[in-house]
Coordinates of C-alpha atoms in Angstrom, one line a residue:
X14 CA -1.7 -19.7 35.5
X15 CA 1.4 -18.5 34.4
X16 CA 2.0 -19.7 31.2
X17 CA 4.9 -22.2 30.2
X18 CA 7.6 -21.3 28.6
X19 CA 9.4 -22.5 25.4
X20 CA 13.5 -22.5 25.4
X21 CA 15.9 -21.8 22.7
X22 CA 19.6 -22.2 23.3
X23 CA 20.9 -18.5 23.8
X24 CA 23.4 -17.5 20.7
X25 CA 26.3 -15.1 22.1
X26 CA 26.5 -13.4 18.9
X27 CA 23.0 -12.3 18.7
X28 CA 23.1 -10.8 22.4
X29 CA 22.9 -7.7 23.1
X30 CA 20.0 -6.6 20.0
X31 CA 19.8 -3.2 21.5
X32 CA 17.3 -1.9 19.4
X33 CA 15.2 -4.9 20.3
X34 CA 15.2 -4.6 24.1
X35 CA 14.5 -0.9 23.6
X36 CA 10.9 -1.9 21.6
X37 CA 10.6 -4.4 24.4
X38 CA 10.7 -1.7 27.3
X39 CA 9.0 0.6 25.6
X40 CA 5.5 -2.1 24.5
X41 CA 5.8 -3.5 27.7
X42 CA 2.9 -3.2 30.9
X43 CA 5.3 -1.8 33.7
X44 CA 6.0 -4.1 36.4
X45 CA 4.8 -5.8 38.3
X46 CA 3.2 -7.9 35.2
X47 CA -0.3 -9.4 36.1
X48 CA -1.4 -12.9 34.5
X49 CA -3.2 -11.1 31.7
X50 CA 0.1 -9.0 30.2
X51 CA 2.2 -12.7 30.9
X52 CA 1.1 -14.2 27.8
X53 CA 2.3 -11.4 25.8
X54 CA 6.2 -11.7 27.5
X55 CA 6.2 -15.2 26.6
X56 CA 4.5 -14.4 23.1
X57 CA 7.9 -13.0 22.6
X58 CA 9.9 -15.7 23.1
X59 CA 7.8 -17.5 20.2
X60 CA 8.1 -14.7 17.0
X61 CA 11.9 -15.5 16.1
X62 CA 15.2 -17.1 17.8
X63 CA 16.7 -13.7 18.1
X64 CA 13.8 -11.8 19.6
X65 CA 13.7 -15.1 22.0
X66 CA 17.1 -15.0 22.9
X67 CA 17.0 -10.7 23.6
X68 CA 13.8 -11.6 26.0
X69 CA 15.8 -14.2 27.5
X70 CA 18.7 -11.7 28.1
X71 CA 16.7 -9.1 29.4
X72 CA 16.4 -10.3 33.3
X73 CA 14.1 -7.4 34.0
X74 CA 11.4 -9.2 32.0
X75 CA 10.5 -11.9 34.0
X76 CA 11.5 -9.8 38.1
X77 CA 8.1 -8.8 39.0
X78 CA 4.9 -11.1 39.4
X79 CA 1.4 -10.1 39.5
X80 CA -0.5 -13.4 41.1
X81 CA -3.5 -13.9 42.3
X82 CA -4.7 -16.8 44.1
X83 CA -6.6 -19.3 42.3
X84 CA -8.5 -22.4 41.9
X85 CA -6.9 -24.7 41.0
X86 CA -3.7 -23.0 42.0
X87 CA -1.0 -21.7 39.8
X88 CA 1.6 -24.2 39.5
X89 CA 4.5 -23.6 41.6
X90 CA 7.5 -24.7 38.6
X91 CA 6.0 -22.0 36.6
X92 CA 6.7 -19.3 38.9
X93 CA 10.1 -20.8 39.8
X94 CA 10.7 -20.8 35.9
X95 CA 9.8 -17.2 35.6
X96 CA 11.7 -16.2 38.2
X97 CA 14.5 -18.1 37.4
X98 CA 14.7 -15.8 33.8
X99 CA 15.5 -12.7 36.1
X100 CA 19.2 -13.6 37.1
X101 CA 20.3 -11.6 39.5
X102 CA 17.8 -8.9 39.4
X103 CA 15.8 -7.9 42.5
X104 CA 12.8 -9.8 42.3
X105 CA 9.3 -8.9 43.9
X106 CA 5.8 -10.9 44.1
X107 CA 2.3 -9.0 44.4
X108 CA -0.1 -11.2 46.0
X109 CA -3.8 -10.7 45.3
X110 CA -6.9 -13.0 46.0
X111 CA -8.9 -14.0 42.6
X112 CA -12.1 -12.7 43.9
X113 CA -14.7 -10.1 44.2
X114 CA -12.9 -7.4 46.3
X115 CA -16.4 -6.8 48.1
X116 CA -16.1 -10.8 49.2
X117 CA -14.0 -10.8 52.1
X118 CA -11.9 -14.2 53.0
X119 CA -14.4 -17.0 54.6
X120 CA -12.1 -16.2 57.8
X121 CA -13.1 -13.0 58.0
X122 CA -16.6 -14.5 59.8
X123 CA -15.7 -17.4 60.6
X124 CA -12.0 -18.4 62.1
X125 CA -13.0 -21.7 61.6
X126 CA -13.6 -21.8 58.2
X127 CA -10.9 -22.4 55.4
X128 CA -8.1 -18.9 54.5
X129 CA -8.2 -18.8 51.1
X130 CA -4.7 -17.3 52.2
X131 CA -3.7 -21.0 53.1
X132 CA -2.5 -21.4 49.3
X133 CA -0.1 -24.4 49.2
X134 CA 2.1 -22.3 46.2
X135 CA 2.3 -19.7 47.7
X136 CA 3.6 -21.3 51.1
X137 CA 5.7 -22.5 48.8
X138 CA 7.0 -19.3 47.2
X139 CA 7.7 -17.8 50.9
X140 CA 9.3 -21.4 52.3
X141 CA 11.4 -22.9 49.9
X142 CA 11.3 -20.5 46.6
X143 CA 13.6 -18.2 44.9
X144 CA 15.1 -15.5 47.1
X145 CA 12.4 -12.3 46.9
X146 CA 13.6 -8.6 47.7
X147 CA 10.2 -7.0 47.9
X148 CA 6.4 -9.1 48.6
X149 CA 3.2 -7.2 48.6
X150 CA 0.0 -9.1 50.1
X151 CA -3.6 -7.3 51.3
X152 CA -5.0 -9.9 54.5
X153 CA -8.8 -9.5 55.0
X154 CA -8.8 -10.4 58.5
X155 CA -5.9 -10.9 61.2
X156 CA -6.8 -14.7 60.8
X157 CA -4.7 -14.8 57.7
X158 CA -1.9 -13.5 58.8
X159 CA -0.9 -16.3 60.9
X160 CA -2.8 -18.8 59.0
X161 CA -0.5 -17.5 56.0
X162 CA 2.8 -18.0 58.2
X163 CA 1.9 -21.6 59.8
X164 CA 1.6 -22.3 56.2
X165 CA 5.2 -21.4 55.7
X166 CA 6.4 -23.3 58.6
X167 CA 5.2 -26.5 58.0
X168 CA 6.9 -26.5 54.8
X169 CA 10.3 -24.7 56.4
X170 CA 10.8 -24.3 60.0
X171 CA 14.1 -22.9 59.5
X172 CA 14.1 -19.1 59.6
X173 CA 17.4 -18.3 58.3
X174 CA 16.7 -20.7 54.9
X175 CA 13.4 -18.8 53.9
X176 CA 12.4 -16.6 51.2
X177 CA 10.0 -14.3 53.9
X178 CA 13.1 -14.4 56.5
X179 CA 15.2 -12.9 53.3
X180 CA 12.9 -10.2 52.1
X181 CA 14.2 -6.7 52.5
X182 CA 10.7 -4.6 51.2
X183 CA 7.3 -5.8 52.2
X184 CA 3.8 -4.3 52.0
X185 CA 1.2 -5.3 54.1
X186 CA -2.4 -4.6 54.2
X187 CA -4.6 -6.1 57.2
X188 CA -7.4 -5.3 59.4
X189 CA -7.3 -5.2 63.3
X190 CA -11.3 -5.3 64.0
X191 CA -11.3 -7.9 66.6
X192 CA -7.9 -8.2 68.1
X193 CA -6.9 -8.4 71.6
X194 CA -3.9 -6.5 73.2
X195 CA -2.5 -9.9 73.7
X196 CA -2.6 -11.1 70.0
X197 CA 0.8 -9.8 68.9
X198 CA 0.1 -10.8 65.0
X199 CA 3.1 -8.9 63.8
X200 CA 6.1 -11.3 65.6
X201 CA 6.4 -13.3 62.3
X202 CA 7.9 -10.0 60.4
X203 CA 10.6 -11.0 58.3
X204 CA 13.7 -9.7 60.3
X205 CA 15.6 -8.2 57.8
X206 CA 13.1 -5.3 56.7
X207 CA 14.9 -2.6 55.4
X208 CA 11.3 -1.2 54.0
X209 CA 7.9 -1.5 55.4
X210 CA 4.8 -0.1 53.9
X211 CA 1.7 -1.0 56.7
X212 CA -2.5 -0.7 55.6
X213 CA -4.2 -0.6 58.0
X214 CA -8.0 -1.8 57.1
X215 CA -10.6 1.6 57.8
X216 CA -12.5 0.7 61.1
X217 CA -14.6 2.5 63.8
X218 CA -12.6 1.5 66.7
X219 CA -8.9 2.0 66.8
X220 CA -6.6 -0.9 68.7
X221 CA -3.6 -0.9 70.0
X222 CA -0.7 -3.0 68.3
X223 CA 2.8 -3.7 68.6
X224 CA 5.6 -3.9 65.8
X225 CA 8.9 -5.6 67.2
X226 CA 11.0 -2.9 68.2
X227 CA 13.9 -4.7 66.7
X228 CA 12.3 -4.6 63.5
X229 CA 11.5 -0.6 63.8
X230 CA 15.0 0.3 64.4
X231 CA 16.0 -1.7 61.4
X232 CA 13.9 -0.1 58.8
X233 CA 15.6 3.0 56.2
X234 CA 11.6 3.4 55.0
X235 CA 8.4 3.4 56.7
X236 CA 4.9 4.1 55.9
X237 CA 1.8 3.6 58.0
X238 CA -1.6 3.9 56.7
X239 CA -4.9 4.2 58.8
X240 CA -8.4 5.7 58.8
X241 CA -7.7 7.3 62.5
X242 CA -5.5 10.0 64.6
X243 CA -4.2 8.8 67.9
X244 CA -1.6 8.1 70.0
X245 CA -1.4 4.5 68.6
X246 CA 0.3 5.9 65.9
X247 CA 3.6 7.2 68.1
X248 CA 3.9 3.7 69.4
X249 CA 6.0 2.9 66.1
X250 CA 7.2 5.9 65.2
X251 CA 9.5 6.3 68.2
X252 CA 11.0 3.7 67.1
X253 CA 12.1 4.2 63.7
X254 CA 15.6 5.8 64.5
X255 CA 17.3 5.1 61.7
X256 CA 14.5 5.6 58.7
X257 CA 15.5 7.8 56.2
X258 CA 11.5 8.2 54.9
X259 CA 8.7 7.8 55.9
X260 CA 4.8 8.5 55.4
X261 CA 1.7 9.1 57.6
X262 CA -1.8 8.7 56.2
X263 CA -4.4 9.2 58.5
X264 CA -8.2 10.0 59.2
X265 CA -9.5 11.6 62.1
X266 CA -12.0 8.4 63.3
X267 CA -10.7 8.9 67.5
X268 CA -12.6 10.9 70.4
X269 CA -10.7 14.1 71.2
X270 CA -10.3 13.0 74.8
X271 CA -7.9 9.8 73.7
X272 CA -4.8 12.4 73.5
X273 CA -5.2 13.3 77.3
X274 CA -1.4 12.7 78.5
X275 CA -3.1 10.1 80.7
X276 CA -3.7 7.7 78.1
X277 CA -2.2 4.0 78.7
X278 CA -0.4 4.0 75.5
X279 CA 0.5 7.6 74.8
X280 CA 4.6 7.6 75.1
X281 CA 6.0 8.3 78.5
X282 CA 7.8 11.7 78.8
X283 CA 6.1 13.1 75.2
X284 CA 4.9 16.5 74.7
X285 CA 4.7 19.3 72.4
X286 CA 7.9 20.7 74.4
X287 CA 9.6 17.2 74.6
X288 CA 8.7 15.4 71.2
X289 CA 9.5 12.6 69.7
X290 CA 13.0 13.3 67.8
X291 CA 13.8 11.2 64.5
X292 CA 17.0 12.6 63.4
X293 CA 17.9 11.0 60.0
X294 CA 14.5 11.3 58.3
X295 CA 15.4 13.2 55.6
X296 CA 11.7 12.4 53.4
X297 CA 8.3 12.7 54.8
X298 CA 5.0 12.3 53.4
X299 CA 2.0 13.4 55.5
X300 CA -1.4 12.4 53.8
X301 CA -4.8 13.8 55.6
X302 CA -8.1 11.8 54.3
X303 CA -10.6 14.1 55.3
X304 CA -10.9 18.1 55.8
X305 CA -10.0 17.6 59.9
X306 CA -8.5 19.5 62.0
X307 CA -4.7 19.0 61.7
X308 CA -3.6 15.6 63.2
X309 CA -2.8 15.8 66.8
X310 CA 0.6 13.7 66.6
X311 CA 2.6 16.2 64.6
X312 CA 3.5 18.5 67.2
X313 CA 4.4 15.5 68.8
X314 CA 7.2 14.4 66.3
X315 CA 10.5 16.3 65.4
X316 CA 12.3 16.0 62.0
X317 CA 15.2 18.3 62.6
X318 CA 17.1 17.5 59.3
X319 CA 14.2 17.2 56.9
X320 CA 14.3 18.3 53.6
X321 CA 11.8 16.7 50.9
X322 CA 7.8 17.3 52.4
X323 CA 5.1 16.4 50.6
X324 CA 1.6 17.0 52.0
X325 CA -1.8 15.8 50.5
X326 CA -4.5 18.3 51.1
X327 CA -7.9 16.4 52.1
X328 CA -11.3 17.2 50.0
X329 CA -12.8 20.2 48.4
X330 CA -11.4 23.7 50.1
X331 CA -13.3 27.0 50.0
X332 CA -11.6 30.7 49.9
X333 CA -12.6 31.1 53.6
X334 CA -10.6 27.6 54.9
X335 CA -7.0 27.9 56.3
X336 CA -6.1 24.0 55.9
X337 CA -2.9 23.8 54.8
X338 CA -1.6 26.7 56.9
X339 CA -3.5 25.4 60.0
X340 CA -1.7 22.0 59.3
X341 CA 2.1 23.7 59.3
X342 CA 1.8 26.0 61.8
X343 CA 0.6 22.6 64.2
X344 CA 3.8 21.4 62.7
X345 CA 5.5 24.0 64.0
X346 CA 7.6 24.0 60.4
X347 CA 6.3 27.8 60.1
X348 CA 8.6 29.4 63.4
X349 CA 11.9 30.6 62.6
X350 CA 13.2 28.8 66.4
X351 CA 11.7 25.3 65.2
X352 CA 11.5 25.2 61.6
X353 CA 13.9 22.5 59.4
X354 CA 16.6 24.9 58.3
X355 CA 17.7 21.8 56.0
X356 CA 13.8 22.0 54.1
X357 CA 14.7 22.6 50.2
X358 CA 11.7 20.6 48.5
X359 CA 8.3 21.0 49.4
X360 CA 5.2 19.3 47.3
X361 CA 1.3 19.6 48.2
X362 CA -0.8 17.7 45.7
X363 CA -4.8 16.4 46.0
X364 CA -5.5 13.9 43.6
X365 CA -7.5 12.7 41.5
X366 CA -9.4 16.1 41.7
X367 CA -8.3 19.2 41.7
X368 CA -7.9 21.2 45.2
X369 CA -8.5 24.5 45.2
X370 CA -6.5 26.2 47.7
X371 CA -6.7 29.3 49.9
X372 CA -4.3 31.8 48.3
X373 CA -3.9 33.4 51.2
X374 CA -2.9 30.3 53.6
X375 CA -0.7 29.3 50.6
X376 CA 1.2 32.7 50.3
X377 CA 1.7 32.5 54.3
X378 CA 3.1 29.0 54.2
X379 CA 5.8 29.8 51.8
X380 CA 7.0 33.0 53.6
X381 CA 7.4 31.1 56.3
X382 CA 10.1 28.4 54.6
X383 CA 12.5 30.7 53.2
X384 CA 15.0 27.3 52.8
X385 CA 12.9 25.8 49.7
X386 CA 14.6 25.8 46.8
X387 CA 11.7 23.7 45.1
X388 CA 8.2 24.0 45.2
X389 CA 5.6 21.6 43.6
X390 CA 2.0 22.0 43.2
X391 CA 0.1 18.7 42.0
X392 CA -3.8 19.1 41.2
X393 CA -4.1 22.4 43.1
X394 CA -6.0 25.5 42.0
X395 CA -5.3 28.5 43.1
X396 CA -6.1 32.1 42.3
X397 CA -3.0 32.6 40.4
X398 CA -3.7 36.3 39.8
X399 CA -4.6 37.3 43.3
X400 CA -1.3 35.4 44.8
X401 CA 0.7 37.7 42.1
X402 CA -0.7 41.1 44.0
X403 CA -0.1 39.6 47.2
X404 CA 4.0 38.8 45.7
X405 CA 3.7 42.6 44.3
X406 CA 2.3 44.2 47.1
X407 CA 5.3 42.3 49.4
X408 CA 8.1 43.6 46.9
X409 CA 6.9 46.9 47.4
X410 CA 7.7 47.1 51.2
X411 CA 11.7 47.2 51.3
X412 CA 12.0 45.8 54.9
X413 CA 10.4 42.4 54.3
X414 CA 12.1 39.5 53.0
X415 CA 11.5 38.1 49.7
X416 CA 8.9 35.4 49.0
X417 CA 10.8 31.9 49.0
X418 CA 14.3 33.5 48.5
X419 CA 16.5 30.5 47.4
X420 CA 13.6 29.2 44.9
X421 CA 15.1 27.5 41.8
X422 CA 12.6 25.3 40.5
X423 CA 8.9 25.4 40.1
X424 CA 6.9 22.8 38.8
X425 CA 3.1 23.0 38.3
X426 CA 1.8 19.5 37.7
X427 CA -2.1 19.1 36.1
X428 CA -3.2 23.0 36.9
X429 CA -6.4 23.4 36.3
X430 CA -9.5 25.3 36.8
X431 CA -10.9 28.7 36.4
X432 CA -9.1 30.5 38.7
X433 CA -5.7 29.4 37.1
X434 CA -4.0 31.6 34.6
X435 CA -0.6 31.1 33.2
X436 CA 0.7 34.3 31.9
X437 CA 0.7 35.5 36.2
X438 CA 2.9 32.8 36.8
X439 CA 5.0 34.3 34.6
X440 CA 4.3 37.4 35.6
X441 CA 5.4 36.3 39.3
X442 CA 9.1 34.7 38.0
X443 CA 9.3 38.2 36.8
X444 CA 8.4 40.1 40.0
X445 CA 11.1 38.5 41.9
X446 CA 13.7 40.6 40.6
X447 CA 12.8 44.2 40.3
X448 CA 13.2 45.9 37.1
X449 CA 11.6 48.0 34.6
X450 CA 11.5 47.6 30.5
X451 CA 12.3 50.3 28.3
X452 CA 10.8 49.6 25.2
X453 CA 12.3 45.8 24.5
X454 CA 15.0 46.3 27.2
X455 CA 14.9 44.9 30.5
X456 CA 17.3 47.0 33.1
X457 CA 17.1 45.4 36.2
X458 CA 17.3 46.7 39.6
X459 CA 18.5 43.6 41.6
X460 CA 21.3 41.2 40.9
X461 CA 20.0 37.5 39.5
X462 CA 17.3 35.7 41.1
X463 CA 17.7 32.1 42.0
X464 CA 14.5 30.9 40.0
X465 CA 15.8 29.1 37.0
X466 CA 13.0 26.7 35.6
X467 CA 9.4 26.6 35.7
X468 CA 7.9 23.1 34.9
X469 CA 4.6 22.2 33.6
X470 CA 3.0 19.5 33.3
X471 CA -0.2 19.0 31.8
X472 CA -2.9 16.6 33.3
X473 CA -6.2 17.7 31.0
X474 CA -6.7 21.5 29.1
X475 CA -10.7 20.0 27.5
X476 CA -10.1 24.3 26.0
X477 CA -6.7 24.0 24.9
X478 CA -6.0 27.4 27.0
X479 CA -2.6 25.9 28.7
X480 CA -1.2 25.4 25.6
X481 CA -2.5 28.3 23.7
X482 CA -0.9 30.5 26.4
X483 CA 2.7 28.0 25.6
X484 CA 2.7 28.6 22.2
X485 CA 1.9 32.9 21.9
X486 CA 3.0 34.4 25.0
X487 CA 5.7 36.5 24.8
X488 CA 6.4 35.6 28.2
X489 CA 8.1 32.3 28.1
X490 CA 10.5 34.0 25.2
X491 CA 11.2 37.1 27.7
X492 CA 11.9 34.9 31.0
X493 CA 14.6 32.6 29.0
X494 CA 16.1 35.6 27.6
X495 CA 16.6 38.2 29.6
X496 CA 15.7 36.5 33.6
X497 CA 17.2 33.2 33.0
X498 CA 14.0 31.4 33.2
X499 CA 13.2 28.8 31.5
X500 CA 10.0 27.4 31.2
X501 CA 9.5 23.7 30.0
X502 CA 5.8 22.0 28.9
X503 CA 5.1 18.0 28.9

């Protein structure tokens, strides 16, 4: 439950205690705050009137709910309290069952039996509550979907007066196993999305399903997660015309033979040569779960003013894979005629293990975007000394361009591994610009190179070589000094 609150009348004179909301942002669980961290907010209010009254000031406190549904139920006033605390904060709920997450909803098997989703506070919440800018809630089955919304409709039947009409962000997780083409479940979807984040429960057999085109062409951010490739997934993508961002995670769980043009619900009119444009998508995440083949629908799709990719690398590589390069050439962001000439930020990353990575495919991916201007590697190995010769061997040939030109920033986040060594990261911020050094002179042979900061951030070094290198190489000293480099360490 969430627990009640005392009051004491706010004093003017005491508000703002600067130094006291400080402590309380920095002790503080981040948001959202589950029922376990609660009791220490409200612990607050209870250790002096003026630590009560700077909690009571501080709205973004009491914005953000943890809740999980229990028996007996939390109490409705409670949350309306809390929430009440926030002002005019943006507020947001996360919605979790208080069970075993092995123990599916009763539903799940039986559509008879009772949704533990048919919570009469959280109907509530959604149908009469405080006004909510983000909700997050995980559905077992697509029983509890509507089940959930008939919920809020017998409280409120009037769209335009409801919390879930107002939200503007909401996450959804739900399964599909066992729905029928004709059982549009997503028609209750609050109408003002301006973010939408859809989970997609794993399952063997992909099915078709329609978002509300209306809502599609609404949303600035959209993100789609699923455990298959297929040509279900252009359905809603052709629709989102006006996102700004959005992210595809996908697995590869779909016959081959299901991206035949033929296919009932591939998009009329789409091929590699005629794809699917989405002009204002300016940030996109692609996420592969397993070491596949690249996914068949990005050839298929055409960001022609994108400029922040991230791309998660699946499972454990071997020197002799060509994954990521495979993957960008299919995305045809590799050929000079198709390429985004807008692309400045690039980031692959593979967590919570680290990736190592062809050095090879990497080198060729990055002479093929000569736009980035930052480049960030997240849990990824690499032969760090090998991918220097490769850089040295290129600066020796004088007709080829130089390896990510307009580079300004690199940041190295959790390196790791054998195969990593710092100093020839250094040693390749140095190659960039030709030069020679005469005793402890550096006489350079090019004018300035863009690079300006190398950033590293360190995840786990169990022998202390990262930072042994950060505190004695002469390197970092060198780079700041004389190449205008500067390397930073968190």
């Amino acid at each position: 439950m969430v627990p009640r609150l005392r009051s004491h009348p706010t004093s003017p004179s005491l508000y703002p205690l600067k130094s006291s909301a400080k402590f309380f942002r920095l002790v503080l669980p981040s948001p959202p705050i589950c029922r376990a961290d609660r009791g220490e907010v409200v612990g607050i209010l209870l250790v002096c009137k003026e630590w009560c009254n700077v909690a009571l000031n501080t709205p973004r406190l009491w914005a953000n709910l943890d809740l999980r549904i229990r028996n007996p139920t939390t109490d409705y006033e409670d949350i309306a309290v809390w929430f009440s605390r926030a002002k005019g904060v943006p507020k947001s709920l996360d919605v979790h069952r208080g069970v075993e997450l092995t123990k599916a909803c009763s539903c799940a098997q039986n559509s008879s039996a009772k949704c533990q989703f048919n919570d009469p506070t959280l109907a509530k919440l959604m149908a009469v509550g405080p006004a909510l800018a983000r909700f997050r809630i995980f559905f077992d089955s697509p029983m509890c979907f509507p089940t959930f919304m008939s919920a809020i409709t017998a409280l409120n039947n009037q769209p335009d007066s409801r919390p879930w009409d107002k939200l503007l962000s909401l996450t959804l997780g739900i399964s599909l196993q066992g729905i029928s083409a004709r059982q549009n479940i997503f028609q209750h979807l609050p109408p003002n999305l301006t973010t939408f984040h859809l989970h997609l429960r794993p399952q063997d057999v992909p099915v078709h399903f329609e978002i509300p085109r209306t809502i599609l062409n609404r949303l600035k951010e959209f993100s789609i997660s699923c455990s298959w490739d297929g040509p279900y997934l252009l359905g809603p993508l052709q629709h989102c015309v006006n996102a700004e961002t959005i992210s595809i995670e996908c697995g590869a769980r779909l016959p081959k033979q299901s991206w035949t043009m033929g296919h009932p619900k591939f998009p009329p009119n789409v091929s590699p040569s005629n794809p699917i444009t989405l002009p204002k998508v300016r940030t996109l995440t692609i996420k592969m779960q397993s070491r596949t083949a690249p996914p068949r629908f990005l050839p298929l799709l055409h960001f022609p003013n994108l400029v922040d990719l991230r791309v998660r690398v699946p499972g454990h590589d071997t020197q002799s894979r060509r994954e990521l390069y495979d993957l960008f050439h299919a995305f045809k962001l590799l050929a000079p005629s198709s390429a985004s000439p807008m692309l400045r930020s690039l980031t692959i990353f593979h967590h919570p293990y680290v990736y190592e990575l062809n050095k090879q495919a990497l080198f060729d991916v990055l002479a093929g975007l000569p736009s980035l201007t930052h480049l960030t590697l997240e849990d990824i190995e690499f032969d760090t000394h090998s991918f220097l010769n490769l850089h040295r061997e290129l600066r020796k040939q004088p007709d080829e361009p130089k390896l990510l030109p307009c580079l300004e920033h690199l940041e190295l986040i959790h390196p790791g591994g054998d195969l990593f060594d710092l100093e020839s990261v250094f040693d390749f911020a140095k190659s960039r610009r030709k030069h020679r050094v005469y005793a402890d002179r550096v006489k350079f042979q090019e004018d300035p190179d863009s690079l300006k900061k190398i950033t590293i951030r360190r995840w786990f070094d169990h022998l202390g070589k990262l930072d042994l290198v950060y505190r004695t190489s002469p390197s970092i000293q060198q780079l700041k000094d004389s190449f205008g480099v500067v390397v930073e360490k968190f």
